[in-house]
XYZ file of C-alpha atoms in Angstrom:
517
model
C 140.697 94.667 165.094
C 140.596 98.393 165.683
C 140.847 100.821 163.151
C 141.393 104.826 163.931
C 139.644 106.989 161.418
C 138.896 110.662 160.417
C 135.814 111.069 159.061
C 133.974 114.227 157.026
C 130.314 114.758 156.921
C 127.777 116.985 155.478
C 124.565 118.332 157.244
C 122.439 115.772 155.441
C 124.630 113.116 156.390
C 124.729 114.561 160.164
C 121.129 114.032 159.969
C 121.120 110.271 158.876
C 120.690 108.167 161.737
C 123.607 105.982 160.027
C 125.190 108.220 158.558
C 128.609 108.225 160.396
C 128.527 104.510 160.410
C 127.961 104.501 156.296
C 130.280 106.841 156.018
C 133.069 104.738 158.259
C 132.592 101.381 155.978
C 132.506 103.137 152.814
C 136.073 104.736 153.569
C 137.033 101.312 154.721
C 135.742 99.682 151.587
C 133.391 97.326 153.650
C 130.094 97.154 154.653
C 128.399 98.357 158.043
C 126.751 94.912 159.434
C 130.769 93.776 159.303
C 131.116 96.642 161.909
C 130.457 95.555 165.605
C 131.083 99.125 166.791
C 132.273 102.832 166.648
C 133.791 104.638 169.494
C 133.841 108.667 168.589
C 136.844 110.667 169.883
C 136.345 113.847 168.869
C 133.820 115.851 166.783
C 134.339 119.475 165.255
C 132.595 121.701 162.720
C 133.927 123.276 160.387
C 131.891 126.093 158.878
C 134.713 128.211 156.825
C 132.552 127.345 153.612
C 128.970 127.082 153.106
C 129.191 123.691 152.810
C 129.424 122.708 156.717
C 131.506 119.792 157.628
C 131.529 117.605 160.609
C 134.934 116.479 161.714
C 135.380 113.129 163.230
C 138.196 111.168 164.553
C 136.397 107.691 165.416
C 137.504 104.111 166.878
C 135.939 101.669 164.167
C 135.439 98.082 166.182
C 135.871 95.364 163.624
C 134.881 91.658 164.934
C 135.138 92.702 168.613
C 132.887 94.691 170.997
C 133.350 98.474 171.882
C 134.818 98.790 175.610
C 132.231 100.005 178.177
C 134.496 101.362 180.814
C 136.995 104.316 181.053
C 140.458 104.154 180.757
C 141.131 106.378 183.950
C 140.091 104.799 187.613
C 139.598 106.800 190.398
C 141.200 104.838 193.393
C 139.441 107.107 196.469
C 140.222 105.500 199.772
C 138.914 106.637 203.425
C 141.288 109.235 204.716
C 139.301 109.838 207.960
C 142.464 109.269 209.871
C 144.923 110.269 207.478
C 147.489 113.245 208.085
C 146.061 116.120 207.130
C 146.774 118.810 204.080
C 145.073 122.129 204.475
C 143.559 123.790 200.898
C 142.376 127.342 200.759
C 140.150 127.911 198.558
C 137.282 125.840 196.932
C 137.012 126.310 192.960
C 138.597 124.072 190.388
C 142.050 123.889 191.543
C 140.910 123.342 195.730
C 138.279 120.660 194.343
C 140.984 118.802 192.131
C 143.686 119.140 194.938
C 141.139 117.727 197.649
C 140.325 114.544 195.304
C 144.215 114.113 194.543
C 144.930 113.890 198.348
C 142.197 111.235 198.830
C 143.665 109.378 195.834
C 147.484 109.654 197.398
C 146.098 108.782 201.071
C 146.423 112.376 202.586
C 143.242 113.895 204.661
C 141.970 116.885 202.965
C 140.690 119.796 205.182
C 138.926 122.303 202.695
C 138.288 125.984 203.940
C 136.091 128.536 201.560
C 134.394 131.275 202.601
C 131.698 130.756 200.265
C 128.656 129.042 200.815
C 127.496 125.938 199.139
C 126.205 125.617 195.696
C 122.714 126.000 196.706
C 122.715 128.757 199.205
C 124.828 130.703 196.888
C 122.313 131.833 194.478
C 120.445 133.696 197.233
C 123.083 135.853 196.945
C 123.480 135.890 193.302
C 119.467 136.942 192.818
C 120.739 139.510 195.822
C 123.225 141.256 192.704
C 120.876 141.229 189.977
C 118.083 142.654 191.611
C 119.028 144.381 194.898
C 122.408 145.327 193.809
C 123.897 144.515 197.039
C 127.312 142.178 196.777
C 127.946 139.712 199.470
C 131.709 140.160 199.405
C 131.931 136.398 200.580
C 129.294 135.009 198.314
C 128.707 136.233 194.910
C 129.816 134.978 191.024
C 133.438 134.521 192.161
C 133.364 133.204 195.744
C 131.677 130.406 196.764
C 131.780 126.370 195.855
C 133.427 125.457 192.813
C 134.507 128.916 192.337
C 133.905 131.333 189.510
C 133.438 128.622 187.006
C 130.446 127.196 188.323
C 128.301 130.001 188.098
C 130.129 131.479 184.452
C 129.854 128.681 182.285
C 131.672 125.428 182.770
C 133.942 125.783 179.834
C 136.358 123.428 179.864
C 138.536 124.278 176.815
C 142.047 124.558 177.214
C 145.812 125.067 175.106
C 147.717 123.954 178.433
C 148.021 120.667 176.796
C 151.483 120.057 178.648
C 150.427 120.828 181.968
C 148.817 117.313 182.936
C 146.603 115.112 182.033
C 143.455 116.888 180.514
C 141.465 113.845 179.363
C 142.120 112.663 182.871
C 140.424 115.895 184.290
C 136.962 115.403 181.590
C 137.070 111.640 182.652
C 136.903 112.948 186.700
C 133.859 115.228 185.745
C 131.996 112.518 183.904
C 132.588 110.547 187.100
C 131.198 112.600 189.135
C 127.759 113.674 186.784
C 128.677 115.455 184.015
C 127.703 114.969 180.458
C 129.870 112.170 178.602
C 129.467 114.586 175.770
C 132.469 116.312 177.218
C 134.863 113.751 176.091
C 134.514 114.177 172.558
C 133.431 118.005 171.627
C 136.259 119.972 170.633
C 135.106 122.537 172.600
C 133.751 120.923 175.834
C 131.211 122.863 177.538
C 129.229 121.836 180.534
C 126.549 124.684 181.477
C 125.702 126.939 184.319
C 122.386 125.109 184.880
C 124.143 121.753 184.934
C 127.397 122.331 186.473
C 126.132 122.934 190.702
C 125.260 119.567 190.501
C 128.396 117.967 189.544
C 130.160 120.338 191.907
C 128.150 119.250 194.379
C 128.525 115.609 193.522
C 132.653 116.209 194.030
C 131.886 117.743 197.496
C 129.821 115.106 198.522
C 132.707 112.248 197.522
C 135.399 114.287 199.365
C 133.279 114.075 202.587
C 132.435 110.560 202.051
C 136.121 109.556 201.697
C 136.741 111.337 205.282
C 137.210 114.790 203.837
C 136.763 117.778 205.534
C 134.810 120.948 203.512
C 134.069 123.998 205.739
C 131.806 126.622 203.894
C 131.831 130.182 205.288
C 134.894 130.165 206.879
C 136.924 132.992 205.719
C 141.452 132.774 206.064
C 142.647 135.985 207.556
C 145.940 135.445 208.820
C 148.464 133.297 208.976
C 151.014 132.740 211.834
C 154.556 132.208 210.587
C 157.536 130.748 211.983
C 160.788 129.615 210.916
C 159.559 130.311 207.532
C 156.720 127.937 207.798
C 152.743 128.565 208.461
C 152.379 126.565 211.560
C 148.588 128.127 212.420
C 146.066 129.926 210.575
C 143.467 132.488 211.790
C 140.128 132.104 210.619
C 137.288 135.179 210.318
C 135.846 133.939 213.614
C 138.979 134.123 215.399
C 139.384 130.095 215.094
C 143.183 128.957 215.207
C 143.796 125.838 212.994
C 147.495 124.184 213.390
C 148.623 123.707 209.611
C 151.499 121.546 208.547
C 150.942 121.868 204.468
C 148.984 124.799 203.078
C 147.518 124.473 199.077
C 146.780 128.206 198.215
C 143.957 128.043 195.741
C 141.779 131.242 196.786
C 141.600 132.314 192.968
C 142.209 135.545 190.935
C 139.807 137.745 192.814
C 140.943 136.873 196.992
C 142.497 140.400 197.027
C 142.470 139.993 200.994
C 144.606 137.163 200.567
C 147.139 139.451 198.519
C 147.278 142.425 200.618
C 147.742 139.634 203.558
C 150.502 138.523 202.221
C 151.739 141.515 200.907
C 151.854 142.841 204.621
C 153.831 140.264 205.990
C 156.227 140.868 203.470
C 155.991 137.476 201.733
C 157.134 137.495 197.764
C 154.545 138.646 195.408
C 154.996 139.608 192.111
C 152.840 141.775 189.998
C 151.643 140.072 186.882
C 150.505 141.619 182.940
C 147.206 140.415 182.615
C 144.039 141.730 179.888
C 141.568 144.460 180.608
C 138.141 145.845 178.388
C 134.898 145.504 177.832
C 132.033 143.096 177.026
C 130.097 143.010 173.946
C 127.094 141.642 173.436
C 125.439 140.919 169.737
C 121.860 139.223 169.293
C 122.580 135.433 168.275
C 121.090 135.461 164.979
C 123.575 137.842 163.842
C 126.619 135.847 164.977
C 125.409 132.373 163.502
C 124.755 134.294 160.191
C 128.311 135.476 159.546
C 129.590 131.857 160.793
C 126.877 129.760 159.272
C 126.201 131.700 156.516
C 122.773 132.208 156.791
C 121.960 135.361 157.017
C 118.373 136.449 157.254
C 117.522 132.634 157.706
C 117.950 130.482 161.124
C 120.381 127.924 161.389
C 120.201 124.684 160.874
C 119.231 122.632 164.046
C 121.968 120.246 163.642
C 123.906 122.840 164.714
C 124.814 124.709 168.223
C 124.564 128.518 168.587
C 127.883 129.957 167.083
C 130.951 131.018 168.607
C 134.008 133.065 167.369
C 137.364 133.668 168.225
C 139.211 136.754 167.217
C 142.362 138.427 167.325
C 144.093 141.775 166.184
C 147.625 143.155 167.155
C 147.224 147.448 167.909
C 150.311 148.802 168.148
C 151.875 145.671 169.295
C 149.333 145.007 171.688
C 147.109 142.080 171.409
C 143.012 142.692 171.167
C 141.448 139.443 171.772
C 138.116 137.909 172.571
C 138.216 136.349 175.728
C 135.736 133.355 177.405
C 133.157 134.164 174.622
C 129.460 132.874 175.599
C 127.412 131.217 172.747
C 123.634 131.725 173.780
C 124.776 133.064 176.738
C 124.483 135.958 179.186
C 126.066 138.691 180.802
C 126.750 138.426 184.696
C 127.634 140.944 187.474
C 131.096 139.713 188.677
C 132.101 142.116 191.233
C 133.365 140.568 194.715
C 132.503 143.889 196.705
C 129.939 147.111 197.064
C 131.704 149.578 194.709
C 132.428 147.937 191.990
C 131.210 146.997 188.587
C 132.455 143.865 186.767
C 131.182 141.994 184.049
C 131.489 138.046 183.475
C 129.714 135.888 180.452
C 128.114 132.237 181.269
C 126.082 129.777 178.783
C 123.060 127.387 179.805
C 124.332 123.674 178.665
C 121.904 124.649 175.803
C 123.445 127.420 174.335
C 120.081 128.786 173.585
C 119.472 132.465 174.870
C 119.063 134.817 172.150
C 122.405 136.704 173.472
C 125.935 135.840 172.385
C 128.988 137.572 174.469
C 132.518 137.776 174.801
C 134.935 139.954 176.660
C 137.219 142.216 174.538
C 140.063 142.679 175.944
C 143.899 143.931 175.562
C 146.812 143.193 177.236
C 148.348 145.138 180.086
C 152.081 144.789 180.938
C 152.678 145.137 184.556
C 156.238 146.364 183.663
C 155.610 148.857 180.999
C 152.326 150.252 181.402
C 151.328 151.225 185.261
C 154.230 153.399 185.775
C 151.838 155.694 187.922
C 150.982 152.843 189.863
C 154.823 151.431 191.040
C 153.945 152.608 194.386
C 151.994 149.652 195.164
C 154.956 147.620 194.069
C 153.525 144.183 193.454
C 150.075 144.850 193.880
C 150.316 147.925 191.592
C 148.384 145.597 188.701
C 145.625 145.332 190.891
C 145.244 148.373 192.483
C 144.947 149.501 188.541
C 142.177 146.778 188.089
C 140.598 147.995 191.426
C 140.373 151.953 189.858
C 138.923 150.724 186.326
C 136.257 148.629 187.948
C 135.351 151.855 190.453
C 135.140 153.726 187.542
C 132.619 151.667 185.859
C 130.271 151.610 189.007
C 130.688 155.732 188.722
C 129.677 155.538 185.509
C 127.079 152.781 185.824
C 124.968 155.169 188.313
C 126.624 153.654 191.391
C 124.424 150.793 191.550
C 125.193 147.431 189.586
C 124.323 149.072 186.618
C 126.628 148.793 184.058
C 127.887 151.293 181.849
C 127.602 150.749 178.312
C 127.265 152.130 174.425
C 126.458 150.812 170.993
C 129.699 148.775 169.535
C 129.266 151.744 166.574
C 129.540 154.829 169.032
C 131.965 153.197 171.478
C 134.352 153.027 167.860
C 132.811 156.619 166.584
C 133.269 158.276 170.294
C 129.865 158.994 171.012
C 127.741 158.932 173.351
C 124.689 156.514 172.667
C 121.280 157.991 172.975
C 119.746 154.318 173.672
C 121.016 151.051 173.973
C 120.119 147.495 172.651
C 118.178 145.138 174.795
C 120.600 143.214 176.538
C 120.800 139.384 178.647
C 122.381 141.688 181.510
C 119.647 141.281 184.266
C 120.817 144.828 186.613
C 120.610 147.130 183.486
C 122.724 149.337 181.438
C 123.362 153.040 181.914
C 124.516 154.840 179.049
C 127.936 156.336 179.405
C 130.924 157.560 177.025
C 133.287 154.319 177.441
C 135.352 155.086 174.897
C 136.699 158.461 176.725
C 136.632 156.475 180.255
C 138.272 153.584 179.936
C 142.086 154.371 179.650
C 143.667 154.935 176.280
C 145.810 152.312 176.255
C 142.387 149.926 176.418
C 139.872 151.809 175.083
C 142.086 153.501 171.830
C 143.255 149.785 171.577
C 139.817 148.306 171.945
C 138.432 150.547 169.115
C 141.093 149.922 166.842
C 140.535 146.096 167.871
C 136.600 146.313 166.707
C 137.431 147.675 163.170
C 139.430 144.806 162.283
C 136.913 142.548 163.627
C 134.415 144.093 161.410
C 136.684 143.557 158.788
C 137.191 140.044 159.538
C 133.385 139.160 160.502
C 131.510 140.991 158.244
C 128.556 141.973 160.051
C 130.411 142.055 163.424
C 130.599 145.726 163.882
C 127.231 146.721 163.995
C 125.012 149.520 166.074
C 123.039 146.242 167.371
C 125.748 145.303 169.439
C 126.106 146.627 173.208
C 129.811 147.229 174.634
C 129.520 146.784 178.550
C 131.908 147.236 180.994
C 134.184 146.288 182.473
C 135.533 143.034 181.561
C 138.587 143.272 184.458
C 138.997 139.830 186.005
C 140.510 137.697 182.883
C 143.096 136.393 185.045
C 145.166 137.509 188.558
C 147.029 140.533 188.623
C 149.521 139.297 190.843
C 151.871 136.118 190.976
C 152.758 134.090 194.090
C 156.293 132.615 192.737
C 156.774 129.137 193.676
C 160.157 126.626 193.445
C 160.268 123.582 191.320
C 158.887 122.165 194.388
C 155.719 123.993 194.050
C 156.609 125.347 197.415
C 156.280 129.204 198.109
C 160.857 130.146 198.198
C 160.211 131.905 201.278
C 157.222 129.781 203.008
C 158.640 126.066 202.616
C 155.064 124.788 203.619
C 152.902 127.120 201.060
C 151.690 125.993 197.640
C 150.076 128.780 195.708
C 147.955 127.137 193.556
C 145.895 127.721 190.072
C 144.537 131.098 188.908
C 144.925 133.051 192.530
C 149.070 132.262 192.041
C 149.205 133.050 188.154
C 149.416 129.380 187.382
C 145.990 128.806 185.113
C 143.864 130.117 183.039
C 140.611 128.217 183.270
C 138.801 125.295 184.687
C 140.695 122.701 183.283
C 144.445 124.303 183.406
C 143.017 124.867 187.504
C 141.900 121.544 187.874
C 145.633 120.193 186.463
C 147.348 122.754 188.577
C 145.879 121.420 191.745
C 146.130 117.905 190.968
C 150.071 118.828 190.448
C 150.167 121.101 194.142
C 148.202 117.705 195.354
C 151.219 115.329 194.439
C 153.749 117.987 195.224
C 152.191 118.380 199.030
C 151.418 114.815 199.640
C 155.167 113.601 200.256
């Protein structure tokens, strides 16, 4: 017999090596040596009170054994020989699509113009110390995308979209943490992360994959409203007959390529602003409620997640980094963006998130509707200028103390900060445009109001936090298909379709299925 429970505990039961299991029998009026197992499903905390409760929906295994196996099977099969589906693009959505083709019996042939896992953080040292940006490899190009370098969330409200405990169960598969399956909000870790990413490369290739690092799309060659060829940076043709699209929110060359051969685009609202960066301790003393004290070791650094409407605009926090740090993000020389990532231990003595507001591509870039659908991006393109002006032209980032950036002064020193190429300070709150930063400053009263402690002068504000999503849309037919390129699937972030790992990973499962007919 199986019985499906929700169970509460306190810290000191947490800490109890049987604790969960006492707790199971005595809801269940029995006791625990009548128990042959407990599978958990899902564990939360709940920390509104000061009384912290653990929230757990468990499996209780009465006279019969716990199952050892998954659910999901991965049926991979050698596709050396198969017919072959082309997929631009290598982060979650490519790497999902790659392993749905193998499953459905279709060749994949992966082009990125990143490098590999390993040879990518070369380049990443190359940003935080030289300040030079390898516009091919850096924190948003490169193998499994921005995600593997920012974090490994895997949290996601696009519940409808696919199967998500199907996407988890593919990452376990393939190295990750089991632990995944049951937090409520999964997490894998930059430090942990390459190597599962690297585990998924290596399966593609052994089921007669193809996955061709460094090699940069730069045209296409079009006929009858199909992509029979495509041109590759070293002048390489490729015949195509099915294109997945999955070159992420940042492939701007892929946009203007587009753009110029007058294929639809559509410019999209996305969120601009800032990051801010508070020491831990102060964060898991207005959650934990422990001020002055450390938290308990039971539990993980804290998080938050806030939200204010300004003038019928939504402030939010956005991709917010527990024990975490601050990354330079920019995909060219120029420009200064700012990205948060987590070690799978939470445990740097930084917590970030971006700040951000929303931008509506049909109401607020009026100055901009001469770039017709790029005009959201071309807006993204001048804010993140701006902040490598203001940064000292360098990967320096500009920034201010959460207190001035609100009070609209300038700060005469900043905080220490996780952000390895340094802060400058500059006057963010006249720079960035009033409809962010007036919004944005609005935005951090109310979250001092709601987090008491939260507005602080021991909190940075960095920016720019521009690359929450794509600008621009690549419209695509119930078929998936591209209306005007019968052959194209835009794909995950890069065609305005997700908004994350795990929404990526579903989106190129579903371009996968859609191509593979």
């Amino acid at each position: 017999m199986i019985k499906a429970l929700q169970l509460r505990i306190n810290l000191h039961q947490e800490r109890q090596p049987d604790g969960l299991l006492n707790k199971a029998a005595y809801d269940l009026g029995m006791k625990t040596s009548e128990i042959s197992g407990m599978k958990i499903l899902r564990k939360s905390i709940d920390a509104r009170k000061r009384n912290i409760m653990f929230n757990y929906k468990v499996e209780i295994y009465i006279n019969e054994p716990v199952p050892e196996t998954s659910d999901y099977h991965f049926d991979y099969k050698d596709v050396s020989n198969a017919k072959p589906i082309h997929i631009i693009g290598f982060g979650p959505a490519g790497m999902y699509a790659a392993l749905r083709c193998i499953e459905l019996g279709f060749k994949p042939i992966v082009l990125e113009r990143g490098k590999n896992v390993q040879d990518r953080r070369r380049d990443l040292k190359a940003i935080n110390q030289d300040h030079f940006v390898n516009e091919d490899s850096n924190y948003c190009f490169g193998e499994g995308g921005a995600g593997t370098y920012s974090d490994g969330k895997l949290y996601t409200r696009s519940l409808k979209r696919g199967d998500v405990r199907r996407i988890f169960e593919n990452l376990v598969y393939h190295g990750a943490t089991d632990q995944i399956l049951v937090d409520a909000h999964p997490h894998i870790g930059t430090n942990k992360l390459p190597k599962v990413v690297q585990n998924i490369r290596e399966n593609i290739i052994k089921f007669g994959g193809e996955v061709h690092f460094e090699t940069r799309v730069t045209d296409f060659t079009i006929k009858n409203n199909k992509i029979v060829a495509i041109q590759l940076q070293n002048e390489k043709e490729i015949d195509v007959e099915k294109v997945i699209l999955a070159t992420g929110h940042s492939a701007r060359d892929i946009f203007y390529l587009l753009n110029d051969k007058k294929i639809k685009l559509e410019a999209k609202s996305f969120a601009m602003g800032v990051r801010v960066e508070h020491p831990q301790d102060i964060i898991d003393g207005i959650q934990y409620h422990c001020k002055g004290e450390q938290r308990d070791e039971l539990l993980p650094a804290a998080s938050y997640s806030l939200v204010q409407q300004v003038n019928d605009r939504g402030v939010y926090s956005f991709c917010m980094c527990p024990g975490g740090f601050i990354v330079p993000a920019a995909t060219a020389n120029g420009e200064v963006v700012v990205n948060g990532m987590s070690p799978s231990k939470r445990n740097n003595k930084f917590a970030n998130s971006g700040i951000v507001t929303e931008i509506n591509a049909d109401k607020d870039l009026y100055k901009y509707e001469h770039f017709g659908p790029l005009k959201a991006l071309e807006y993204q393109k001048d804010l993140e200028r701006l902040a490598f002006t203001a940064g000292g032209r360098r990967q320096s980032a500009p920034a201010q103390r959460l207190t001035d950036f609100v009070e609209g002064k300038l700060s005469s020193s900043l905080n220490e900060t996780s952000y390895q190429p340094g802060l400058k300070s500059a006057p963010l709150h006249s720079l960035l445009p009033k409809i962010i930063g007036g919004s944005l400053r609005k935005g951090f009263k109310a979250f001092g109001e709601k987090m008491k402690g939260y507005y602080t002068a021991e909190a940075n504000v960095i920016g720019v936090e521009s690359r929450t999503s794509s600008p621009v849309s690549i419209p695509r037919t119930e078929t998936l298909e591209h209306p005007e390129i019968t052959n194209l699937f835009p794909c995950g972030e890069g065609g305005g379709y997700a908004g994350g790992i795990v929404s990526a990973a579903m989106d190129g499962e579903r371009c996968a299925e859609a191509a593979c007919v």
